[in-house]
Each structure stands twice: as C-alpha cells, then as structure tokens.
C-alpha cells in the first residue's frame, strides 16, 4: 500500500477545486440548482430570429424555478423585462399532447408562435404544430384546462 505524500494531497485538492469550478456552468444538469428550461434553447430567439437557437451558459437567468439560457445578453435582458411574453405557454411540455390530456416533454425544435404566444411540441409537423393550429382556440382551451396535470416544476 502506497502512503500519500503531502504533494499528492495538495495536487488532489487542486484537481478537485478545478473540477468544481469547471462544473459550475453545468449545475442545471447536475441537479444542483434550478432545472434547465426548454433544453437550453433561447426563448427570445423564436420571436426575434424566427428559429430555435441554443442559448449559452454565459447568458443565463433564473426565473419561475428554471434556468433559462439565451444566445446573447440582449435576449436575456428582453426576457428579464417581460418573461411571460417570451416563455412557452406550457413550459417544457408539448402543447398538443397537453390538449389531449397527456404529458409529453417537448422538443424546442418543434414550435409555433400564434397571437404572440410561443408553443412547443413533442413532434414535428404535421403531428405537433400543424394539428394544434387546426383547432387552435379549442386546443389552447383544452391545454389550459389540463395544465393541472403537469408536475409541479
């Protein structure tokens, strides 16, 4: 059995400290802190850029018990000023599935903006956004009614 020297102990401590510093940007994945909202996609980009865009750990903001990521400081500031405007209507969940009484985690690549509101879906068109739009008002009403099925986030 090898006896650890003082140098080994110091080196090990330095490695652990460095690992803790490097892991800090990933706290949302490691279970420490708020969970990551919409898989790290920038909610403002849907409105400003017209497409799903991954956010960066450098531009984060915690709101509604979730960690939100943005592609720029400008997008983060827009969200901070009016988060309800930019956040998806049913959080991390598929709007179409929720309208049918089901709970399905959404894929932020499948999305729709209608009447200034962002909806995300579990499946691409035609299953998600296209079906939801066919009876938009009815599906929104059903999803809002079924919102009580969602787990406490």
Coordinates of N, CA, C and O in Angstrom, one line a residue:
X1 N 0.8 -1.2 0.0 CA 0.0 0.0 0.0 C 0.9 1.2 0.0 O 1.8 1.3 0.7
X2 N 0.5 2.2 -0.9 CA 1.3 3.4 -1.0 C 0.8 4.5 0.0 O -0.4 4.7 0.1
X3 N 1.7 5.1 0.6 CA 1.4 6.2 1.5 C 1.4 7.5 0.7 O 2.4 7.8 -0.1
X4 N 0.4 8.3 0.9 CA 0.2 9.6 0.1 C 1.2 10.6 0.8 O 1.2 10.8 2.0
X5 N 1.9 11.3 -0.1 CA 2.7 12.4 0.3 C 1.9 13.7 0.5 O 0.8 13.8 0.0
X6 N 2.5 14.7 1.1 CA 1.8 16.0 1.2 C 1.6 16.5 -0.2 O 0.5 17.1 -0.5
X7 N 2.5 16.3 -1.1 CA 2.4 16.8 -2.5 C 1.1 16.1 -3.2 O 0.4 16.8 -3.9
X8 N 1.0 14.8 -3.0 CA -0.2 14.1 -3.5 C -1.5 14.7 -3.0 O -2.5 14.9 -3.8
X9 N -1.6 15.0 -1.7 CA -2.8 15.5 -1.1 C -3.1 16.9 -1.7 O -4.2 17.2 -2.1
X10 N -2.1 17.8 -1.8 CA -2.2 19.1 -2.4 C -2.7 19.0 -3.8 O -3.6 19.7 -4.3
X11 N -2.0 18.2 -4.6 CA -2.4 18.0 -6.0 C -3.8 17.5 -6.2 O -4.6 18.0 -7.0
X12 N -4.2 16.6 -5.3 CA -5.6 16.1 -5.4 C -6.6 17.2 -5.0 O -7.6 17.3 -5.7
X13 N -6.3 18.0 -4.0 CA -7.2 19.1 -3.7 C -7.3 20.1 -4.8 O -8.4 20.6 -5.0
X14 N -6.2 20.4 -5.5 CA -6.2 21.3 -6.6 C -7.1 20.8 -7.7 O -7.8 21.5 -8.3
X15 N -7.0 19.5 -8.0 CA -7.8 18.9 -9.0 C -9.2 18.9 -8.7 O -10.1 19.3 -9.5
X16 N -9.6 18.6 -7.5 CA -11.0 18.7 -7.0 C -11.5 20.1 -7.1 O -12.7 20.4 -7.6
X17 N -10.7 21.1 -6.7 CA -11.2 22.5 -6.8 C -11.4 22.9 -8.3 O -12.4 23.6 -8.6
X18 N -10.5 22.5 -9.1 CA -10.6 22.9 -10.6 C -11.9 22.2 -11.1 O -12.6 22.8 -11.9
X19 N -12.1 21.0 -10.8 CA -13.3 20.3 -11.3 C -14.6 21.0 -10.8 O -15.6 21.1 -11.6
X20 N -14.6 21.5 -9.6 CA -15.8 22.2 -9.1 C -16.0 23.5 -9.8 O -17.2 23.8 -10.2
X21 N -15.0 24.2 -10.1 CA -15.1 25.4 -10.9 C -15.6 25.1 -12.3 O -16.5 25.8 -12.8
X22 N -15.0 24.1 -12.9 CA -15.4 23.8 -14.3 C -16.9 23.3 -14.4 O -17.5 23.4 -15.4
X23 N -17.3 22.6 -13.3 CA -18.7 22.1 -13.3 C -19.8 23.1 -13.1 O -20.9 22.9 -13.3
X24 N -19.4 24.3 -12.6 CA -20.4 25.3 -12.2 C -21.3 25.7 -13.3 O -22.5 25.8 -13.1
X25 N -20.9 25.8 -14.6 CA -21.8 26.2 -15.7 C -22.8 25.1 -15.9 O -23.8 25.3 -16.6
X26 N -22.6 23.8 -15.4 CA -23.5 22.7 -15.7 C -24.3 22.4 -14.5 O -24.9 21.3 -14.5
X27 N -24.5 23.3 -13.6 CA -25.3 23.0 -12.4 C -26.7 22.5 -12.7 O -27.2 21.7 -12.0
X28 N -27.3 23.0 -13.8 CA -28.6 22.6 -14.1 C -28.7 21.2 -14.6 O -29.8 20.6 -14.5
X29 N -27.6 20.6 -15.0 CA -27.6 19.2 -15.4 C -27.3 18.3 -14.3 O -27.7 17.2 -14.2
X30 N -26.5 18.8 -13.3 CA -26.0 18.0 -12.2 C -27.0 17.9 -11.1 O -26.8 17.2 -10.1
X31 N -28.1 18.6 -11.1 CA -29.1 18.5 -10.1 C -29.0 19.6 -9.0 O -29.8 19.7 -8.2
X32 N -27.9 20.3 -9.1 CA -27.8 21.4 -8.1 C -28.3 22.7 -8.7 O -27.8 23.1 -9.8
X33 N -29.3 23.3 -8.1 CA -29.9 24.5 -8.7 C -31.1 24.2 -9.5 O -31.6 23.1 -9.6
X34 N -31.6 25.2 -10.2 CA -32.8 25.1 -11.0 C -32.6 24.2 -12.2 O -31.6 24.3 -12.8
X35 N -33.7 23.5 -12.6 CA -33.6 22.7 -13.9 C -33.6 23.6 -15.1 O -34.1 24.8 -15.1
X36 N -33.0 23.1 -16.1 CA -32.8 23.9 -17.4 C -34.1 23.9 -18.1 O -34.8 22.9 -18.4
X37 N -34.6 25.1 -18.5 CA -35.8 25.3 -19.2 C -35.6 25.1 -20.7 O -34.5 25.4 -21.3
X38 N -36.6 24.5 -21.3 CA -36.6 24.2 -22.8 C -35.3 23.7 -23.4 O -34.9 24.1 -24.5
X39 N -34.7 22.8 -22.7 CA -33.4 22.1 -23.1 C -32.3 23.1 -23.5 O -31.5 22.8 -24.3
X40 N -32.4 24.3 -22.9 CA -31.3 25.3 -23.1 C -31.5 26.2 -24.3 O -30.6 27.0 -24.7
X41 N -32.7 26.1 -25.0 CA -32.9 27.0 -26.1 C -33.3 28.4 -25.6 O -33.9 28.5 -24.6
X42 N -33.0 29.3 -26.4 CA -33.3 30.8 -26.2 C -34.7 31.1 -26.5 O -35.1 31.1 -27.7
X43 N -35.6 31.3 -25.6 CA -37.0 31.6 -25.9 C -37.2 32.9 -26.7 O -38.2 33.0 -27.5
X44 N -36.3 33.9 -26.5 CA -36.5 35.1 -27.2 C -36.2 35.0 -28.7 O -36.8 35.6 -29.6
X45 N -35.3 34.1 -29.1 CA -34.8 33.9 -30.5 C -36.0 33.5 -31.4 O -36.0 33.8 -32.5
X46 N -37.0 32.8 -30.8 CA -38.1 32.4 -31.7 C -38.8 33.6 -32.2 O -39.3 33.7 -33.3
X47 N -38.9 34.7 -31.4 CA -39.5 35.9 -31.8 C -38.6 36.8 -32.6 O -39.1 37.5 -33.5
X48 N -37.4 36.9 -32.2 CA -36.5 37.9 -32.9 C -35.8 37.3 -34.1 O -35.6 38.0 -35.1
X49 N -35.4 36.0 -34.1 CA -34.7 35.4 -35.2 C -35.6 34.5 -36.0 O -35.2 34.0 -37.1
X50 N -36.8 34.1 -35.5 CA -37.7 33.2 -36.2 C -37.2 31.8 -36.3 O -37.6 31.1 -37.2
X51 N -36.4 31.4 -35.3 CA -35.9 30.0 -35.3 C -35.4 29.6 -33.9 O -35.1 30.5 -33.1
X52 N -35.4 28.3 -33.7 CA -34.9 27.8 -32.4 C -33.4 28.0 -32.4 O -32.7 27.7 -33.3
X53 N -32.9 28.6 -31.3 CA -31.4 28.8 -31.2 C -31.0 28.4 -29.8 O -31.6 28.8 -28.8
X54 N -29.9 27.6 -29.7 CA -29.4 27.2 -28.4 C -28.9 28.4 -27.6 O -28.2 29.3 -28.3
X55 N -29.1 28.5 -26.4 CA -28.6 29.5 -25.5 C -27.2 29.1 -25.0 O -26.8 28.0 -25.3
X56 N -26.5 30.0 -24.4 CA -25.2 29.8 -23.9 C -25.1 29.9 -22.4 O -25.8 30.8 -21.8
X57 N -24.3 29.1 -21.7 CA -24.2 29.3 -20.2 C -23.8 30.7 -19.8 O -24.1 31.1 -18.7
X58 N -23.1 31.4 -20.7 CA -22.7 32.8 -20.3 C -23.9 33.7 -20.2 O -23.7 34.8 -19.6
X59 N -25.0 33.4 -20.8 CA -26.2 34.2 -20.7 C -27.3 33.5 -20.1 O -28.2 33.0 -20.8
X60 N -27.3 33.4 -18.8 CA -28.4 32.6 -18.1 C -29.2 33.6 -17.2 O -28.7 34.6 -16.8
X61 N -30.4 33.1 -16.9 CA -31.2 33.9 -16.0 C -32.2 32.9 -15.3 O -32.8 32.1 -16.0
X62 N -32.3 33.0 -14.0 CA -33.3 32.1 -13.3 C -34.6 32.8 -13.1 O -34.7 33.9 -12.6
X63 N -35.6 32.1 -13.6 CA -37.0 32.6 -13.5 C -38.0 31.5 -13.4 O -37.8 30.5 -14.1
X64 N -39.0 31.6 -12.6 CA -40.0 30.6 -12.4 C -39.4 29.2 -12.1 O -39.8 28.2 -12.7
X65 N -38.5 29.2 -11.2 CA -37.8 28.0 -10.8 C -37.1 27.2 -11.9 O -36.9 26.0 -11.8
X66 N -36.7 27.9 -12.9 CA -36.0 27.3 -14.0 C -34.8 28.2 -14.4 O -34.9 29.4 -14.3
X67 N -33.8 27.5 -15.0 CA -32.7 28.3 -15.5 C -32.9 28.4 -17.0 O -33.0 27.4 -17.8
X68 N -32.9 29.7 -17.5 CA -33.1 30.0 -18.9 C -31.8 30.4 -19.5 O -31.1 31.1 -18.9
X69 N -31.6 29.9 -20.7 CA -30.4 30.3 -21.4 C -30.7 31.1 -22.7 O -31.8 30.9 -23.3
X70 N -29.8 32.0 -23.0 CA -30.0 33.0 -24.1 C -28.8 33.0 -25.0 O -27.7 32.7 -24.6
X71 N -29.0 33.4 -26.3 CA -27.9 33.4 -27.2 C -27.1 34.7 -27.1 O -26.0 34.9 -27.7
X72 N -27.7 35.7 -26.4 CA -27.0 37.0 -26.3 C -27.5 37.7 -25.0 O -28.5 37.4 -24.5
X73 N -26.7 38.6 -24.5 CA -27.1 39.4 -23.4 C -28.3 40.2 -23.7 O -29.2 40.4 -22.8
X74 N -28.5 40.7 -24.9 CA -29.7 41.4 -25.3 C -30.9 40.6 -25.2 O -31.9 41.1 -24.6
X75 N -30.9 39.3 -25.6 CA -32.0 38.5 -25.5 C -32.3 38.2 -24.0 O -33.5 38.2 -23.6
X76 N -31.3 38.1 -23.2 CA -31.5 37.9 -21.7 C -32.2 39.1 -21.1 O -33.2 38.9 -20.3
X77 N -31.8 40.3 -21.5 CA -32.4 41.5 -21.0 C -33.9 41.6 -21.5 O -34.7 42.1 -20.7
X78 N -34.2 41.3 -22.7 CA -35.6 41.3 -23.2 C -36.4 40.3 -22.4 O -37.6 40.7 -22.0
X79 N -35.9 39.2 -22.1 CA -36.7 38.2 -21.3 C -36.9 38.7 -19.9 O -38.0 38.6 -19.4
X80 N -35.8 39.2 -19.3 CA -36.0 39.7 -17.9 C -37.1 40.8 -17.8 O -37.8 40.8 -16.8
X81 N -37.2 41.6 -18.8 CA -38.2 42.7 -18.8 C -39.6 42.2 -18.9 O -40.5 42.8 -18.4
X82 N -39.8 41.0 -19.6 CA -41.1 40.5 -19.8 C -41.1 39.0 -20.0 O -41.4 38.5 -21.1
X83 N -40.8 38.2 -19.0 CA -40.6 36.8 -19.2 C -41.9 36.1 -19.7 O -41.8 35.1 -20.5
X84 N -43.0 36.5 -19.2 CA -44.3 35.9 -19.6 C -44.5 36.0 -21.1 O -45.1 35.1 -21.7
X85 N -44.1 37.1 -21.7 CA -44.2 37.2 -23.2 C -43.4 36.2 -24.0 O -43.9 35.7 -25.0
X86 N -42.2 35.9 -23.5 CA -41.3 35.0 -24.2 C -41.4 33.5 -23.9 O -41.0 32.7 -24.7
X87 N -41.7 33.2 -22.6 CA -41.7 31.8 -22.2 C -42.8 31.0 -22.9 O -43.9 31.5 -23.2
X88 N -42.5 29.7 -23.3 CA -43.5 28.9 -23.9 C -44.7 28.7 -22.9 O -44.6 28.7 -21.7
X89 N -45.9 28.6 -23.5 CA -47.1 28.6 -22.8 C -47.2 27.5 -21.8 O -47.9 27.6 -20.7
X90 N -46.6 26.4 -22.1 CA -46.8 25.2 -21.2 C -45.4 24.7 -20.7 O -45.2 23.5 -20.6
X91 N -44.5 25.6 -20.6 CA -43.1 25.3 -20.1 C -42.4 24.3 -21.0 O -42.4 24.5 -22.2
X92 N -41.9 23.3 -20.4 CA -41.2 22.2 -21.1 C -42.0 21.2 -21.8 O -41.5 20.2 -22.2
X93 N -43.4 21.4 -21.8 CA -44.3 20.3 -22.2 C -44.9 20.6 -23.6 O -45.2 21.8 -23.9
X94 N -45.3 19.5 -24.3 CA -45.9 19.6 -25.6 C -47.3 20.2 -25.5 O -48.2 19.6 -24.7
X95 N -47.6 21.2 -26.2 CA -48.9 21.9 -26.1 C -50.0 20.9 -26.7 O -51.1 20.8 -26.1
X96 N -49.7 20.2 -27.8 CA -50.7 19.4 -28.4 C -51.0 18.2 -27.5 O -52.2 17.8 -27.3
X97 N -50.0 17.5 -26.9 CA -50.2 16.4 -26.0 C -51.1 16.9 -24.8 O -52.0 16.2 -24.4
X98 N -50.7 18.0 -24.3 CA -51.5 18.5 -23.1 C -52.9 18.8 -23.4 O -53.8 18.5 -22.6
X99 N -53.2 19.2 -24.7 CA -54.6 19.5 -25.1 C -55.4 18.1 -25.1 O -56.6 18.1 -25.0
X100 N -54.6 17.0 -25.2 CA -55.3 15.7 -25.3 C -55.2 15.0 -23.9 O -55.4 13.8 -23.8
X101 N -54.7 15.7 -22.9 CA -54.7 15.2 -21.6 C -53.4 14.3 -21.3 O -53.4 13.5 -20.4
X102 N -52.4 14.5 -22.1 CA -51.2 13.7 -22.0 C -50.0 14.6 -21.6 O -50.0 15.8 -21.9
X103 N -49.0 14.1 -20.9 CA -47.9 14.9 -20.6 C -46.7 14.3 -21.4 O -46.3 13.2 -21.2
X104 N -46.2 15.1 -22.3 CA -45.0 14.8 -23.1 C -44.0 15.9 -23.1 O -44.4 17.1 -23.3
X105 N -42.8 15.6 -22.8 CA -41.7 16.6 -22.8 C -41.6 17.1 -24.3 O -41.5 16.3 -25.2
X106 N -41.5 18.4 -24.4 CA -41.5 19.0 -25.8 C -40.0 19.0 -26.3 O -39.1 19.0 -25.5
X107 N -39.9 19.1 -27.6 CA -38.6 19.3 -28.3 C -38.7 20.7 -28.8 O -39.5 21.0 -29.7
X108 N -37.9 21.6 -28.3 CA -37.9 23.0 -28.7 C -37.7 23.3 -30.2 O -37.9 24.4 -30.6
X109 N -37.3 22.3 -30.9 CA -37.1 22.4 -32.4 C -38.5 22.4 -33.1 O -38.6 22.8 -34.2
X110 N -39.5 22.0 -32.4 CA -40.9 21.9 -32.9 C -41.7 23.0 -32.2 O -42.0 22.9 -31.1
X111 N -42.0 24.1 -32.9 CA -42.6 25.2 -32.3 C -43.6 26.0 -33.2 O -43.7 25.7 -34.4
X112 N -44.3 26.9 -32.5 CA -45.3 27.7 -33.2 C -45.5 29.0 -32.4 O -45.5 28.9 -31.2
X113 N -45.6 30.1 -33.1 CA -46.0 31.3 -32.4 C -47.3 31.7 -33.0 O -47.5 31.8 -34.2
X114 N -48.3 31.9 -32.1 CA -49.6 32.3 -32.5 C -50.1 33.3 -31.6 O -50.0 33.1 -30.3
X115 N -50.6 34.4 -32.1 CA -51.1 35.5 -31.3 C -50.1 36.0 -30.3 O -50.4 36.3 -29.1
X116 N -48.8 36.0 -30.7 CA -47.8 36.5 -29.8 C -47.4 35.5 -28.7 O -46.6 35.9 -27.8
X117 N -47.8 34.3 -28.8 CA -47.5 33.3 -27.7 C -46.7 32.1 -28.3 O -47.0 31.7 -29.5
X118 N -45.7 31.7 -27.6 CA -44.9 30.6 -28.0 C -45.4 29.2 -27.5 O -45.7 29.1 -26.3
X119 N -45.5 28.3 -28.4 CA -45.9 26.9 -28.1 C -44.8 26.0 -28.6 O -44.4 26.2 -29.7
X120 N -44.5 25.0 -27.8 CA -43.5 24.0 -28.3 C -44.2 22.6 -28.2 O -45.1 22.4 -27.5
X121 N -43.6 21.7 -29.0 CA -44.3 20.4 -29.2 C -43.3 19.2 -29.2 O -42.1 19.4 -29.4
X122 N -43.9 18.1 -28.9 CA -43.1 16.9 -28.8 C -42.7 16.3 -30.2 O -41.7 15.6 -30.3
X123 N -43.5 16.6 -31.2 CA -43.2 16.0 -32.5 C -43.3 17.1 -33.6 O -44.0 18.1 -33.4
X124 N -42.6 16.9 -34.7 CA -42.6 17.9 -35.7 C -43.9 17.9 -36.5 O -44.7 17.0 -36.3
X125 N -44.0 18.9 -37.4 CA -45.2 19.0 -38.2 C -45.2 17.7 -39.1 O -44.2 17.2 -39.5
X126 N -46.3 17.1 -39.4 CA -47.7 17.6 -39.1 C -48.3 17.3 -37.8 O -49.3 17.8 -37.4
X127 N -47.6 16.4 -37.0 CA -48.2 16.0 -35.7 C -48.3 17.1 -34.7 O -49.4 17.2 -34.1
X128 N -47.3 17.9 -34.5 CA -47.4 18.9 -33.4 C -48.0 20.2 -33.8 O -49.2 20.4 -33.7
X129 N -47.2 21.1 -34.4 CA -47.8 22.4 -34.7 C -48.9 22.5 -35.6 O -49.9 23.2 -35.4
X130 N -48.9 21.6 -36.6 CA -50.0 21.6 -37.6 C -51.3 21.2 -37.0 O -52.4 21.8 -37.2
X131 N -51.3 20.1 -36.3 CA -52.5 19.6 -35.6 C -53.0 20.7 -34.6 O -54.2 20.9 -34.5
X132 N -52.1 21.3 -33.9 CA -52.5 22.2 -32.9 C -53.2 23.4 -33.5 O -54.2 23.9 -33.0
X133 N -52.7 23.9 -34.7 CA -53.3 25.0 -35.4 C -54.7 24.8 -36.0 O -55.4 25.7 -36.1
X134 N -55.0 23.5 -36.3 CA -56.2 23.2 -37.0 C -57.4 23.7 -36.1 O -58.4 24.2 -36.7
X135 N -57.4 23.5 -34.8 CA -58.4 23.9 -33.9 C -57.8 24.7 -32.8 O -57.8 24.3 -31.6
X136 N -57.1 25.8 -33.2 CA -56.2 26.5 -32.2 C -56.9 26.9 -30.9 O -56.4 26.5 -29.8
X137 N -58.0 27.6 -31.0 CA -58.7 28.1 -29.8 C -59.1 27.0 -28.9 O -58.9 27.0 -27.7
X138 N -59.6 25.9 -29.5 CA -60.1 24.8 -28.8 C -58.9 24.0 -28.1 O -59.0 23.7 -26.9
X139 N -57.8 23.9 -28.8 CA -56.7 23.2 -28.3 C -56.0 24.0 -27.2 O -55.6 23.4 -26.2
X140 N -56.0 25.3 -27.3 CA -55.4 26.1 -26.2 C -56.3 26.0 -25.0 O -55.8 25.9 -23.9
X141 N -57.6 26.1 -25.2 CA -58.5 25.9 -24.0 C -58.4 24.6 -23.3 O -58.3 24.5 -22.1
X142 N -58.3 23.5 -24.1 CA -58.1 22.2 -23.5 C -56.7 22.1 -22.8 O -56.7 21.5 -21.7
X143 N -55.7 22.6 -23.4 CA -54.4 22.5 -22.8 C -54.3 23.3 -21.5 O -53.8 22.9 -20.5
X144 N -55.0 24.5 -21.5 CA -55.0 25.3 -20.3 C -55.8 24.6 -19.2 O -55.5 24.6 -18.0
X145 N -56.9 23.9 -19.6 CA -57.7 23.1 -18.6 C -56.9 22.0 -18.0 O -57.0 21.7 -16.9
X146 N -56.1 21.3 -18.9 CA -55.3 20.2 -18.5 C -54.0 20.6 -17.8 O -53.2 19.7 -17.4
X147 N -53.7 21.8 -17.7 CA -52.5 22.3 -17.1 C -52.3 21.7 -15.7 O -51.2 21.5 -15.2
X148 N -53.4 21.4 -15.0 CA -53.3 20.9 -13.6 C -52.7 19.5 -13.6 O -52.2 19.0 -12.6
X149 N -52.6 18.8 -14.8 CA -51.9 17.5 -14.9 C -50.4 17.6 -14.8 O -49.7 16.6 -14.5
X150 N -49.9 18.8 -15.1 CA -48.4 19.0 -15.2 C -47.8 18.8 -13.8 O -48.4 19.3 -12.8
X151 N -46.7 18.1 -13.7 CA -46.0 18.0 -12.4 C -45.6 19.4 -11.9 O -45.3 20.3 -12.7
X152 N -45.5 19.5 -10.6 CA -45.1 20.8 -10.0 C -43.6 21.0 -10.4 O -42.8 20.1 -10.2
X153 N -43.3 22.1 -11.1 CA -42.0 22.3 -11.6 C -41.2 23.2 -10.6 O -41.6 23.9 -9.9

